[in-house]
Coordinates of C-alpha atoms in Angstrom, one line a residue:
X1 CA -8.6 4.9 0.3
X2 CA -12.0 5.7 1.0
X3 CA -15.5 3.5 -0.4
X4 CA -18.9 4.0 -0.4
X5 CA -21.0 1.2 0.8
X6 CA -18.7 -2.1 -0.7
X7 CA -16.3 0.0 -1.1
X8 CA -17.7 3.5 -2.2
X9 CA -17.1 7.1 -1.8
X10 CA -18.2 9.5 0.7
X11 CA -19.9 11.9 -0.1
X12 CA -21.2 15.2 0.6
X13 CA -23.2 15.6 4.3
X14 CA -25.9 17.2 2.5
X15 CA -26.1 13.8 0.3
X16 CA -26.5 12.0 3.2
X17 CA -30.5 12.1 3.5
X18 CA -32.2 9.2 4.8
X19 CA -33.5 7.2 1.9
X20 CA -35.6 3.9 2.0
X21 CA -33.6 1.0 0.8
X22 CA -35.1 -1.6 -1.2
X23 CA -35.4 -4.8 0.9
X24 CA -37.2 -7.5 -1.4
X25 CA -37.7 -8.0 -5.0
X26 CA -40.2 -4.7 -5.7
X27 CA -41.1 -2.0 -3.4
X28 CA -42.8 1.1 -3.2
X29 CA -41.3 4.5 -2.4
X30 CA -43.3 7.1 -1.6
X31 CA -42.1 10.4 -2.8
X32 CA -41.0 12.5 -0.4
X33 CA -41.2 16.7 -0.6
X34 CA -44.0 16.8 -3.2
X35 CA -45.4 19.6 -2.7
X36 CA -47.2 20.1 -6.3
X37 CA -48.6 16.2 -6.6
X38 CA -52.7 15.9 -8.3
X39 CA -55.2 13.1 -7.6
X40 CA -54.3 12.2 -11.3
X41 CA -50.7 11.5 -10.3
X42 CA -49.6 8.1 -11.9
X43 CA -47.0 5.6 -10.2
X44 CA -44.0 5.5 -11.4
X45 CA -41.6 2.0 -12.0
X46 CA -37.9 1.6 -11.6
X47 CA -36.3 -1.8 -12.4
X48 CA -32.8 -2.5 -11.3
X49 CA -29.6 -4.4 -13.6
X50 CA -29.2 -6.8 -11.6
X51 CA -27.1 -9.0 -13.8
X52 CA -24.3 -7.7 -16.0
X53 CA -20.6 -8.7 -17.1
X54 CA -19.8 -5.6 -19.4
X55 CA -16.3 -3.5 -18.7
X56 CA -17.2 0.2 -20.1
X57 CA -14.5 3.3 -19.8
X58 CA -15.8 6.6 -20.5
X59 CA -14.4 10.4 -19.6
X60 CA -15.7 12.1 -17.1
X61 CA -14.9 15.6 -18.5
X62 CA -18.1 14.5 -21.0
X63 CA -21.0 14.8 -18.9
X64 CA -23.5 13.8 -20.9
X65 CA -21.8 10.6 -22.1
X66 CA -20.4 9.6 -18.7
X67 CA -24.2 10.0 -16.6
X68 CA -25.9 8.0 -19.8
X69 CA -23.1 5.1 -19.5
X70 CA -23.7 5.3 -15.3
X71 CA -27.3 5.1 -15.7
X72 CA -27.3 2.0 -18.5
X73 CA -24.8 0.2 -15.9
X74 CA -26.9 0.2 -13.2
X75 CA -30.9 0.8 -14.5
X76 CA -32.7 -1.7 -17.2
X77 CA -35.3 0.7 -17.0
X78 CA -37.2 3.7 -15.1
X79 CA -40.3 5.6 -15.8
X80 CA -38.5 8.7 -14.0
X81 CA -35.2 10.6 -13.9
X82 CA -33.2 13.2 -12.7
X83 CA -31.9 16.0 -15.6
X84 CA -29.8 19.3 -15.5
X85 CA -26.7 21.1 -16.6
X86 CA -23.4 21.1 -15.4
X87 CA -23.9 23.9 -13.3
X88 CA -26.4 22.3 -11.3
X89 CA -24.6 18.7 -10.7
X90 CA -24.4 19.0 -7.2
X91 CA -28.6 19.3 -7.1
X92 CA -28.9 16.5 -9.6
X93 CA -26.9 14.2 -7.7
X94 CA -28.6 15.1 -4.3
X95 CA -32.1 14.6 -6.3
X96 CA -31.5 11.0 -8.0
X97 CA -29.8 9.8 -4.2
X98 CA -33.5 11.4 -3.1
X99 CA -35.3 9.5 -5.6
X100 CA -33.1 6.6 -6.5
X101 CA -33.8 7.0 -9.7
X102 CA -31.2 7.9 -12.8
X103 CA -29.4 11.2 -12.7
X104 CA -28.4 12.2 -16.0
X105 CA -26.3 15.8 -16.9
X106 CA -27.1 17.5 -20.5
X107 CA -23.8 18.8 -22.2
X108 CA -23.1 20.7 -25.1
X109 CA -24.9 17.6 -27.1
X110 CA -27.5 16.0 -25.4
X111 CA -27.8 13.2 -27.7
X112 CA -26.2 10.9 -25.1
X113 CA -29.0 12.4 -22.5
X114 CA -31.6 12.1 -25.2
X115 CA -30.9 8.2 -25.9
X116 CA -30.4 7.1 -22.4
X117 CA -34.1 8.5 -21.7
X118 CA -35.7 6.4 -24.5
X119 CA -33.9 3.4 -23.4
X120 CA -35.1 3.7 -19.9
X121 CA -38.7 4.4 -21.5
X122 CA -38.9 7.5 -19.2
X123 CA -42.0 9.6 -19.2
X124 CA -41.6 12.2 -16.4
X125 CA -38.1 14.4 -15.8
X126 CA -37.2 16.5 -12.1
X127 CA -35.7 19.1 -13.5
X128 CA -34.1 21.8 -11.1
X129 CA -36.0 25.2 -11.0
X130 CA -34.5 28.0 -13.3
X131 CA -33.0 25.5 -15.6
X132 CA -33.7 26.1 -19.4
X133 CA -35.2 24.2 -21.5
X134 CA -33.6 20.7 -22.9
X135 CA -34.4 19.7 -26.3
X136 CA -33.9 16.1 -25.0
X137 CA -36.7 16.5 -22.6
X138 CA -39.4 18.4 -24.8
X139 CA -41.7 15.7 -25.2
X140 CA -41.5 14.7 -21.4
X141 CA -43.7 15.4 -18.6
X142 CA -41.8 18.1 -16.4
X143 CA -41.5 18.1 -13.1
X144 CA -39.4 21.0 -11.3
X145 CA -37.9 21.3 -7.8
X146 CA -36.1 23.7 -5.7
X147 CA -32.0 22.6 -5.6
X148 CA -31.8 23.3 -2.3
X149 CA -34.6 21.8 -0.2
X150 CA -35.7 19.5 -3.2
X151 CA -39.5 20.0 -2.5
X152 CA -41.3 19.7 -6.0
X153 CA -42.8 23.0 -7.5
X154 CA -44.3 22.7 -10.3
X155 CA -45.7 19.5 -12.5
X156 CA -47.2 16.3 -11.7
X157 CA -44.9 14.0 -9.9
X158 CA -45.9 10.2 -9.0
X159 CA -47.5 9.6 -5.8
X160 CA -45.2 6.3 -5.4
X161 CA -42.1 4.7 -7.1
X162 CA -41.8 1.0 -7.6
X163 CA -38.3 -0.2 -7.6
X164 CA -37.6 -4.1 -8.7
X165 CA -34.1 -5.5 -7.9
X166 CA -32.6 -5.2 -4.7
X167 CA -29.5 -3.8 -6.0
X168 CA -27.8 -3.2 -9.2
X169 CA -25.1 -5.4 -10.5
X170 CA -22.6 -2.2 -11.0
X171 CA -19.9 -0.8 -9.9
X172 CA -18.1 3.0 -10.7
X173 CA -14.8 3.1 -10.8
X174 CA -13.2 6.6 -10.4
X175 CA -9.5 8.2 -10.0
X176 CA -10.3 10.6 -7.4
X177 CA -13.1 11.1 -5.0
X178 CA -11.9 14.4 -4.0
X179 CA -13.2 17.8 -6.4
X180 CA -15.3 15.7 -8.4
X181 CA -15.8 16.8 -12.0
X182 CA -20.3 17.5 -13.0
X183 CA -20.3 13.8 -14.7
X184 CA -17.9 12.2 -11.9
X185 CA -20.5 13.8 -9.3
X186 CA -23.8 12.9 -10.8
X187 CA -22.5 9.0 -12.1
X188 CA -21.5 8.2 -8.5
X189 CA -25.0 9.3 -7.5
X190 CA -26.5 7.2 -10.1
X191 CA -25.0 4.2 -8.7
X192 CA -25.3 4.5 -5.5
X193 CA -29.1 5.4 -5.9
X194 CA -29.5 2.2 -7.4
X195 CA -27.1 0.4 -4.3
X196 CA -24.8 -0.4 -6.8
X197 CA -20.3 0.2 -5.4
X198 CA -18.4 3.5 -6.5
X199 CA -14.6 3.2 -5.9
X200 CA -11.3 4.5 -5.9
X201 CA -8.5 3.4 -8.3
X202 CA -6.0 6.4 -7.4
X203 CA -3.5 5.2 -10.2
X204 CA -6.4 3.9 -12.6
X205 CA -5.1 0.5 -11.8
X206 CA -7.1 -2.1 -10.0
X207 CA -4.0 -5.0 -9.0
X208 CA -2.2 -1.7 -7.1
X209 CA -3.4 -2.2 -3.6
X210 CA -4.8 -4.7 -1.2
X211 CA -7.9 -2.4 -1.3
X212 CA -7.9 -2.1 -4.9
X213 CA -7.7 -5.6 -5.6
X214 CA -10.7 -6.1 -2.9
X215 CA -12.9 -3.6 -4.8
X216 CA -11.6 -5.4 -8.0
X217 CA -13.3 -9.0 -6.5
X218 CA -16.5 -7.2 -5.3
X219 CA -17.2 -5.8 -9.0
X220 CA -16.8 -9.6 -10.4
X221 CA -20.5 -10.8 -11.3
X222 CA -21.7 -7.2 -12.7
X223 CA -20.9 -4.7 -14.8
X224 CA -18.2 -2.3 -14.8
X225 CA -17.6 1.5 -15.9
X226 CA -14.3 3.3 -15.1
X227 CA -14.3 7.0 -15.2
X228 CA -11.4 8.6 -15.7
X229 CA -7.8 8.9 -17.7
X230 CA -5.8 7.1 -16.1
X231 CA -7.6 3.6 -16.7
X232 CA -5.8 3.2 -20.1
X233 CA -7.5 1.7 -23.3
X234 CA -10.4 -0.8 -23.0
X235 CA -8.2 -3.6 -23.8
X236 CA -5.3 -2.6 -20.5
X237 CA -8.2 -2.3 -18.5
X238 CA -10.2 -5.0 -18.7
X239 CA -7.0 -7.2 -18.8
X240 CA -5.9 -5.4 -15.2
X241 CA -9.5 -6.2 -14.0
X242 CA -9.1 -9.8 -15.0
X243 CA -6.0 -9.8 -13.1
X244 CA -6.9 -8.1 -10.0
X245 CA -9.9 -10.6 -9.8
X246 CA -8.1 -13.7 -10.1
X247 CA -4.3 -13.1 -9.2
X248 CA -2.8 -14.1 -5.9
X249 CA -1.6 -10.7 -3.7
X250 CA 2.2 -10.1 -3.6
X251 CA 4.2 -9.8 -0.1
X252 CA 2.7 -6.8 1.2
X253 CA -0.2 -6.8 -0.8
X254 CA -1.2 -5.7 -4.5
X255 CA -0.3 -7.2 -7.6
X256 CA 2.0 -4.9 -8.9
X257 CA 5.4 -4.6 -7.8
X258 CA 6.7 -1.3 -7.9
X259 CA 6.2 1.6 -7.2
X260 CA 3.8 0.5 -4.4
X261 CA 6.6 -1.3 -2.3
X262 CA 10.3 -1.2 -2.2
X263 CA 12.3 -4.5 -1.6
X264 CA 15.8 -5.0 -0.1
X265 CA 17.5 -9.0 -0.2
X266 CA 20.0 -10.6 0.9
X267 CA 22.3 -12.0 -2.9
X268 CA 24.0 -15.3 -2.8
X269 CA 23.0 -19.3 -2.6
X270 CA 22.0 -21.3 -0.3
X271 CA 24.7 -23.5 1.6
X272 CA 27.3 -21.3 -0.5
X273 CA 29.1 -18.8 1.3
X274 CA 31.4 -17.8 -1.1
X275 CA 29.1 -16.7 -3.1
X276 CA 27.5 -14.2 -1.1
X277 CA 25.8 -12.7 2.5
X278 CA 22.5 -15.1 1.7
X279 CA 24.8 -18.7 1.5
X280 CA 26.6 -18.0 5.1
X281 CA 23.6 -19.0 7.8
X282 CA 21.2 -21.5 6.9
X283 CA 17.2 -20.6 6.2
X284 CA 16.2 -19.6 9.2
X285 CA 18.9 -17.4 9.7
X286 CA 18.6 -16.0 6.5
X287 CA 14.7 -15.6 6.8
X288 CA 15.8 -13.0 10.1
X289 CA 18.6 -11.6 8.2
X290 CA 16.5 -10.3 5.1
X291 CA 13.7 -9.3 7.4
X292 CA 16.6 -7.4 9.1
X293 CA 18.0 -5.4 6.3
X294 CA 14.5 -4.8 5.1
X295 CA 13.5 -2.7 8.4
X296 CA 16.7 -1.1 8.7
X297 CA 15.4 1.2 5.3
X298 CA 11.7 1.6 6.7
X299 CA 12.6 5.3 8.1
X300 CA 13.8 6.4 4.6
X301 CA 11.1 4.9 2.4
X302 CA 7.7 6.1 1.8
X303 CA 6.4 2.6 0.6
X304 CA 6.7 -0.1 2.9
X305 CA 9.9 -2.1 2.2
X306 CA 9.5 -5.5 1.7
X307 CA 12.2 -8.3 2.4
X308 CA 13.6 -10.4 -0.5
X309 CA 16.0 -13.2 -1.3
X310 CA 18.2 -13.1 -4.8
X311 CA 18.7 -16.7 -5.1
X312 CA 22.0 -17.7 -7.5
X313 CA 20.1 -20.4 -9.4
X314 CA 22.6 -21.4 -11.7
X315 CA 26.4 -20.3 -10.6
X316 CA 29.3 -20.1 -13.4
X317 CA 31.6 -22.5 -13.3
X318 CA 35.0 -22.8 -14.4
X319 CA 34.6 -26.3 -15.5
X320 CA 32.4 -27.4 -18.6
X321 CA 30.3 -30.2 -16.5
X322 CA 28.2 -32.7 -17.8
X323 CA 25.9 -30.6 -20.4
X324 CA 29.4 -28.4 -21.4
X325 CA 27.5 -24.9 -20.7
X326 CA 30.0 -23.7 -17.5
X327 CA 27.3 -23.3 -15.4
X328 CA 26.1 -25.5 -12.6
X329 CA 22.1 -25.4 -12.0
X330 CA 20.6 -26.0 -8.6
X331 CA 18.2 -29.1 -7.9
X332 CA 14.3 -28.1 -7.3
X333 CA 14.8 -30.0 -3.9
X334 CA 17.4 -27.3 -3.1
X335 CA 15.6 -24.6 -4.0
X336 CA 12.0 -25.7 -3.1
X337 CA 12.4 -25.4 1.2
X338 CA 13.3 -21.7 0.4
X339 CA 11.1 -20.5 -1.7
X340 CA 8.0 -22.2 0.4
X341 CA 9.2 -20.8 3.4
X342 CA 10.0 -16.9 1.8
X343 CA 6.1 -17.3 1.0
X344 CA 5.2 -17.9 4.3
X345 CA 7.2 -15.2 5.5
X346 CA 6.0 -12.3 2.8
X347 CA 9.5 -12.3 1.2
X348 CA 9.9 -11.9 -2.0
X349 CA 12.4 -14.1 -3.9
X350 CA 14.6 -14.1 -7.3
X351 CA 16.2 -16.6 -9.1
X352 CA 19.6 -15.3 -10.3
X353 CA 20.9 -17.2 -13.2
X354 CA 24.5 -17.2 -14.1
X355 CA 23.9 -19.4 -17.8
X356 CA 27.1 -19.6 -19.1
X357 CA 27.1 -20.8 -22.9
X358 CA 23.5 -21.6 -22.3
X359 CA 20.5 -18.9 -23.1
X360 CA 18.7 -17.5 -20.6
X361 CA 15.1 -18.2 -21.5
X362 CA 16.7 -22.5 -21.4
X363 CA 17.6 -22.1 -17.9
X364 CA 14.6 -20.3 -17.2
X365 CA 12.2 -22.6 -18.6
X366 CA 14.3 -25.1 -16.2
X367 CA 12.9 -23.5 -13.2
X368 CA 9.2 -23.0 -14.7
X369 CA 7.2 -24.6 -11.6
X370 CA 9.2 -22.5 -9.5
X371 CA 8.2 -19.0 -11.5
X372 CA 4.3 -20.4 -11.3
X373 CA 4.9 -19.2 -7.6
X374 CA 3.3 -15.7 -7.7
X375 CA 6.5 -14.9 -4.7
X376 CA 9.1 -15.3 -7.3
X377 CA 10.6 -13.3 -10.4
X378 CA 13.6 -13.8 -12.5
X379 CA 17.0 -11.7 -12.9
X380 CA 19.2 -11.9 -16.3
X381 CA 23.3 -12.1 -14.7
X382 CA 24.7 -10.9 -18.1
X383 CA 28.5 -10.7 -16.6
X384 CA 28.3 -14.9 -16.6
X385 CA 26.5 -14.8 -20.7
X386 CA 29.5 -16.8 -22.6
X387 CA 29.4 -17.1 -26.5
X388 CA 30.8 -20.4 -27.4
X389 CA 35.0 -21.0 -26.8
X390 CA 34.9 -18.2 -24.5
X391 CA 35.4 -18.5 -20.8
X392 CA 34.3 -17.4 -17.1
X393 CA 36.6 -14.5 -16.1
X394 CA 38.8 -14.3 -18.6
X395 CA 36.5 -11.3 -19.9
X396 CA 33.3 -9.6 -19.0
X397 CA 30.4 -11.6 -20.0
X398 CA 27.5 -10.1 -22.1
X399 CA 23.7 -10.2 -23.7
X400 CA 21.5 -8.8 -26.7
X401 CA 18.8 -7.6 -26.3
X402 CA 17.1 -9.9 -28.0
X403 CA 17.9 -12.6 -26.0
X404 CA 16.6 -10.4 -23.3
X405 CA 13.0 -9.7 -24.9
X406 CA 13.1 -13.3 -25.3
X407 CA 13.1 -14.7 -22.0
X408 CA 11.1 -11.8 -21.2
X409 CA 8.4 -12.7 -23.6
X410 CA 8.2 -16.1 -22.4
X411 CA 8.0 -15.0 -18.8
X412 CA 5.0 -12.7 -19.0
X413 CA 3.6 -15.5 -21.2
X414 CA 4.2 -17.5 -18.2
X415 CA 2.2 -14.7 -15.9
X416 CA -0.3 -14.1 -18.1
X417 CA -1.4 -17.8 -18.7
X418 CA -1.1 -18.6 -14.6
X419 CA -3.2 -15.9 -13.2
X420 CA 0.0 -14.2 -11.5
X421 CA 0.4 -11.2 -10.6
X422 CA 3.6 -8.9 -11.9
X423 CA 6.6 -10.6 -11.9
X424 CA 10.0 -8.9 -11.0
X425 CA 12.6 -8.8 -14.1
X426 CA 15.8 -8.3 -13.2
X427 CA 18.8 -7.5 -15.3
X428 CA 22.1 -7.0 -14.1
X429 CA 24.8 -4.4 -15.3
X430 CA 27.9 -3.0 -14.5
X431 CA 29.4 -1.8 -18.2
X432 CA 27.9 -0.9 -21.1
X433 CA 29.0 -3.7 -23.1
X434 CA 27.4 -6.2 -20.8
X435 CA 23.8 -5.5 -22.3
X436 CA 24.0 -4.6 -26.0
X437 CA 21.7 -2.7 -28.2
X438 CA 20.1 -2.3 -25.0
X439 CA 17.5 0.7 -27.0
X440 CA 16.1 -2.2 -28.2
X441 CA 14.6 -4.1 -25.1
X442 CA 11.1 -4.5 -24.8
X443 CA 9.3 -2.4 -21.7
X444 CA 6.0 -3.2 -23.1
X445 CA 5.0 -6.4 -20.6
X446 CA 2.3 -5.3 -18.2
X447 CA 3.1 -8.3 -16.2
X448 CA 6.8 -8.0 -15.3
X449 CA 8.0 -5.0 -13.1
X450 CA 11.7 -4.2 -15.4
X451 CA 14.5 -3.2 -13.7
X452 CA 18.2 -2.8 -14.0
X453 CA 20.6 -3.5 -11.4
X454 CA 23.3 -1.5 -11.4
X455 CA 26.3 -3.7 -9.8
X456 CA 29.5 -1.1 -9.3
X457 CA 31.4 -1.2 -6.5
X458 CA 34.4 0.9 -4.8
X459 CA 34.3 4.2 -3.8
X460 CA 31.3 6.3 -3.4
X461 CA 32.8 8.1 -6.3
X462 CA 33.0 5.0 -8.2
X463 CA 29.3 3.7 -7.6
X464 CA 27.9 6.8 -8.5
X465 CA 29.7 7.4 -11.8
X466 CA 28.4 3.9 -12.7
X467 CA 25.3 4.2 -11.7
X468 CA 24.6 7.9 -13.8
X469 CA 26.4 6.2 -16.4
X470 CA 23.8 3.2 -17.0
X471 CA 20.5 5.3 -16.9
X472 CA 22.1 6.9 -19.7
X473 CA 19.5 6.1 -22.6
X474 CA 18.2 3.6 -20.4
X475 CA 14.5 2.8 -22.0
X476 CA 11.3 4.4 -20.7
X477 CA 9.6 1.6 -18.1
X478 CA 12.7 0.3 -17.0
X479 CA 13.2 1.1 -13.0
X480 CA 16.7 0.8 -11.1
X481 CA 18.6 -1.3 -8.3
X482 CA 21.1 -1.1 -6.2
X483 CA 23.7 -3.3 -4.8
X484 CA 25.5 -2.9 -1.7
X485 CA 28.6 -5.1 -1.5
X486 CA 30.1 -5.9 2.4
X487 CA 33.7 -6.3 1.4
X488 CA 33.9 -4.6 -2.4
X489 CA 32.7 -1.3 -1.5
X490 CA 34.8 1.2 0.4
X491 CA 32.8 2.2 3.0
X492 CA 29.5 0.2 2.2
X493 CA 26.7 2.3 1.9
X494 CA 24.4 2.9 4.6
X495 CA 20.9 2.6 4.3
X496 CA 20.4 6.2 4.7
X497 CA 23.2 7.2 2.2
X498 CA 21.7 4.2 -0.5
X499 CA 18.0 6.2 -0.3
X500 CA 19.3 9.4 -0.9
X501 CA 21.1 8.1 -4.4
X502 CA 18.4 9.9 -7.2
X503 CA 16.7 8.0 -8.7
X504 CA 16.1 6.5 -5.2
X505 CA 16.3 2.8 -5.9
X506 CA 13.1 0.0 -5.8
X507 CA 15.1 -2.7 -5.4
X508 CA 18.7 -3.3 -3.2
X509 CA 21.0 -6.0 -3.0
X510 CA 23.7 -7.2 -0.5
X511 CA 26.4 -9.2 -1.4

């Protein structure tokens, strides 16, 4: 990811011209390659936004709207400014960066163009030589230049500029740096003529990366326009950006969990060896065994792989116990020493509940304090859901998908409220009948990551028909896991052979 100035985009070499920066509340600028100025030449004045708090989106396929919306970010107002069409972006851009003054393109209406020039109050336009004539700039004083050396040709153009603010309050948010469209080109140069930050979302997102979510913290205190399509609706943006500027990072950085990072954990609970690979060493061990299995799949993953714990919170029990739910719940002091030290370590953790007759939003409200942690997510064990008289192992547990959007309502609630970044939502499934009206679950939480673990086990043979089977109507938004089981699965997968299963998984398990 690449930034001009804090952080910003690159740009052209013959955009890199030396240009005097302004160093204290006003100063003046004298114009440089006027070739054409008169004794009658007046100054001209530039003031700088240097406060702001708006979040703007605009497209930049509409060049006239997405200059005006560049230059009201970053300008309050300027007696001068920088016009031309489409065709001549590239000497526009190069022009306002010579200038730092507003660059603004003209499109097919030039109503945007014509309103942003009365709110600036300007009185004088550079126009590029050859260009014809804008209706927007008829009753402006006309200044032309050649686009390629930018010396002034014809009109009047002030002896000096004036510019007041050292810097704008603004920062450009783009998609791409790369093949810039006209308005993407001449926005950027806007802003940075006025030493405001351009940056790069590549995925219109601002919690995606470490660098993202840096860019995201350096716009805090100004205004904000994002130029692009993938940015989403005003409302998903600006609640992305409030994210990205407050949220902790996850292990391995960003706020979003997939698809920036894989993760591969160890399942089972602590002191519990029967239960699974994580219960048979004690934490430290287990803090080197999950950083283990985690760098054994480095070589087949494009995104780093991050280690992980599945913690069995709650373990089904064939006995009632004291609240009569078959399912015994794990102290806080049991559970705290592991999830502390996974955050120190940049593992990821999730607490596995098993509920028995219980729901599983009650358990997981149990555990709230511990899913404030912005290291920890939930998963949904649907083979332990009992409906009342019926019993562990006796038949195959299961879970409607209501109860599901449920607890998965509450947990994003949860997110949302705390400042977190995106939690991991884990639902477990091996038959079809474990999850029902499963159509119906709710993908629509920006702040949980979904995903459905598919838990066969066998044969190769076996695993596979299982896991075709449950992406079979699986709803759009929902990613999938994979679990490989030590003594179950005949042979156990390698990691090799588990990263070339399509889809290729985000998340893997080892029981």
């Amino acid at each position: 990811m690449s930034f001009a100035r804090q952080p910003g985009i690159a740009r052209p070499e013959s955009l890199n011209r030396t240009r005097l920066l302004a160093g204290a509340a006003a100063v003046a600028l004298t114009v440089g390659g006027l070739t054409a100025c008169s004794d009658t030449a007046q100054p001209a004045s530039i003031v700088l936004k240097t406060e702001g708090d708006s979040v703007e989106l605009a497209s930049p396929e509409d060049a006239g709207a997405a200059t005006a919306a560049a230059s009201e970010l970053a300008f309050e107002s300027s007696d001068i400014a920088v016009v031309g069409n489409e065709d001549d972006a590239g000497a526009v851009a190069e022009k306002s960066l010579d200038l730092e003054a507003p660059g603004l393109i003209v499109g097919e209406d030039d109503v945007a163009t014509a309103d942003e020039l009365e709110r600036l109050g300007v009185t004088a336009v550079f126009v590029p030589e050859g260009q014809k004539e804008f209706e927007a700039i008829a009753d402006l004083d006309v200044i032309t230049y050649d686009p390629e050396s930018l010396e002034v040709q014809e009109g009047e153009a002030p002896e000096e500029i004036t510019r007041d603010g050292g810097a704008a309050a603004a920062t450009l948010f783009v998609t791409s740096t790369e093949g810039p469209t006209p308005g993407q080109e001449v926005a950027s140069a806007t802003i940075e003529a006025a030493s405001g930050n351009v940056a790069e979302l590549p995925d219109g997102d601002p919690r995606a990366t470490s660098e993202t979510v840096e860019a995201a913290k350096a716009s805090d205190g100004g205004g904000v326009l994002a130029l692009g399509e993938d940015f989403g609706d005003s409302d998903t943006f600006t609640a992305r950006l409030a994210t990205a500027r407050t949220a902790p990072e996850l292990p391995g950085g960003g706020q979003i969990a997939f698809p920036g990072r894989r993760m591969v954990a160890a399942y089972g609970s602590p002191n519990i060896p029967e239960l699974g690979v994580l219960g048979e060493q004690d934490l430290d061990e287990s803090v080197d065994l999950v950083k283990e299995l985690a760098a054994e799949y480095e070589d087949y993953s494009d995104e780093p792989v991050i280690p992980a714990m599945e913690i069995i919170t709650t373990v089904a029990s064939s006995e009632a116990g004291p609240d009569g739910n078959y399912s015994t719940e794990l102290s806080h002091d049991t559970l705290k020493p592991w999830i502390d030290r996974a955050g120190e370590e940049g593992i990821y953790v999730v607490l596995d509940l098993q509920p028995g007759t219980s729901t599983f939003l009650e358990q997981a409200q149990m555990y709230e304090d511990l899913l404030k942690e912005p290291h920890v997510g939930l998963a949904l064990d649907s083979e332990w859901r009992l409906e009342e008289g019926q019993r562990h192992m006796a038949q195959i547990g299961s879970v409607d998908a209501a109860e599901v959007n449920e607890t998965a309502d509450w947990l994003a609630e949860l997110t949302a409220e705390n400042d977190l970044p995106q939690k991991v939502f884990v639902m477990h499934q091996f038959s079809m009948s474990m999850i029902t009206d499963r159509q119906d679950l709710d993908t629509s939480h920006e702040e949980l990551a979904m995903i459905l673990h598919a838990d066969g086990h066998g044969t190769p043979d076996l695993k596979m028909g299982t896991w075709n089977a449950l992406q079979e109507g699986l709803p759009k938004g929902i990613g999938m896991a994979w679990k490989n089981f030590y003594d179950e699965d005949s042979p156990t997968f390698t990691p090799e052979q588990t990263m070339d299963v399509e889809p290729k998984p985000w998340f893997v398990s080892y029981q």
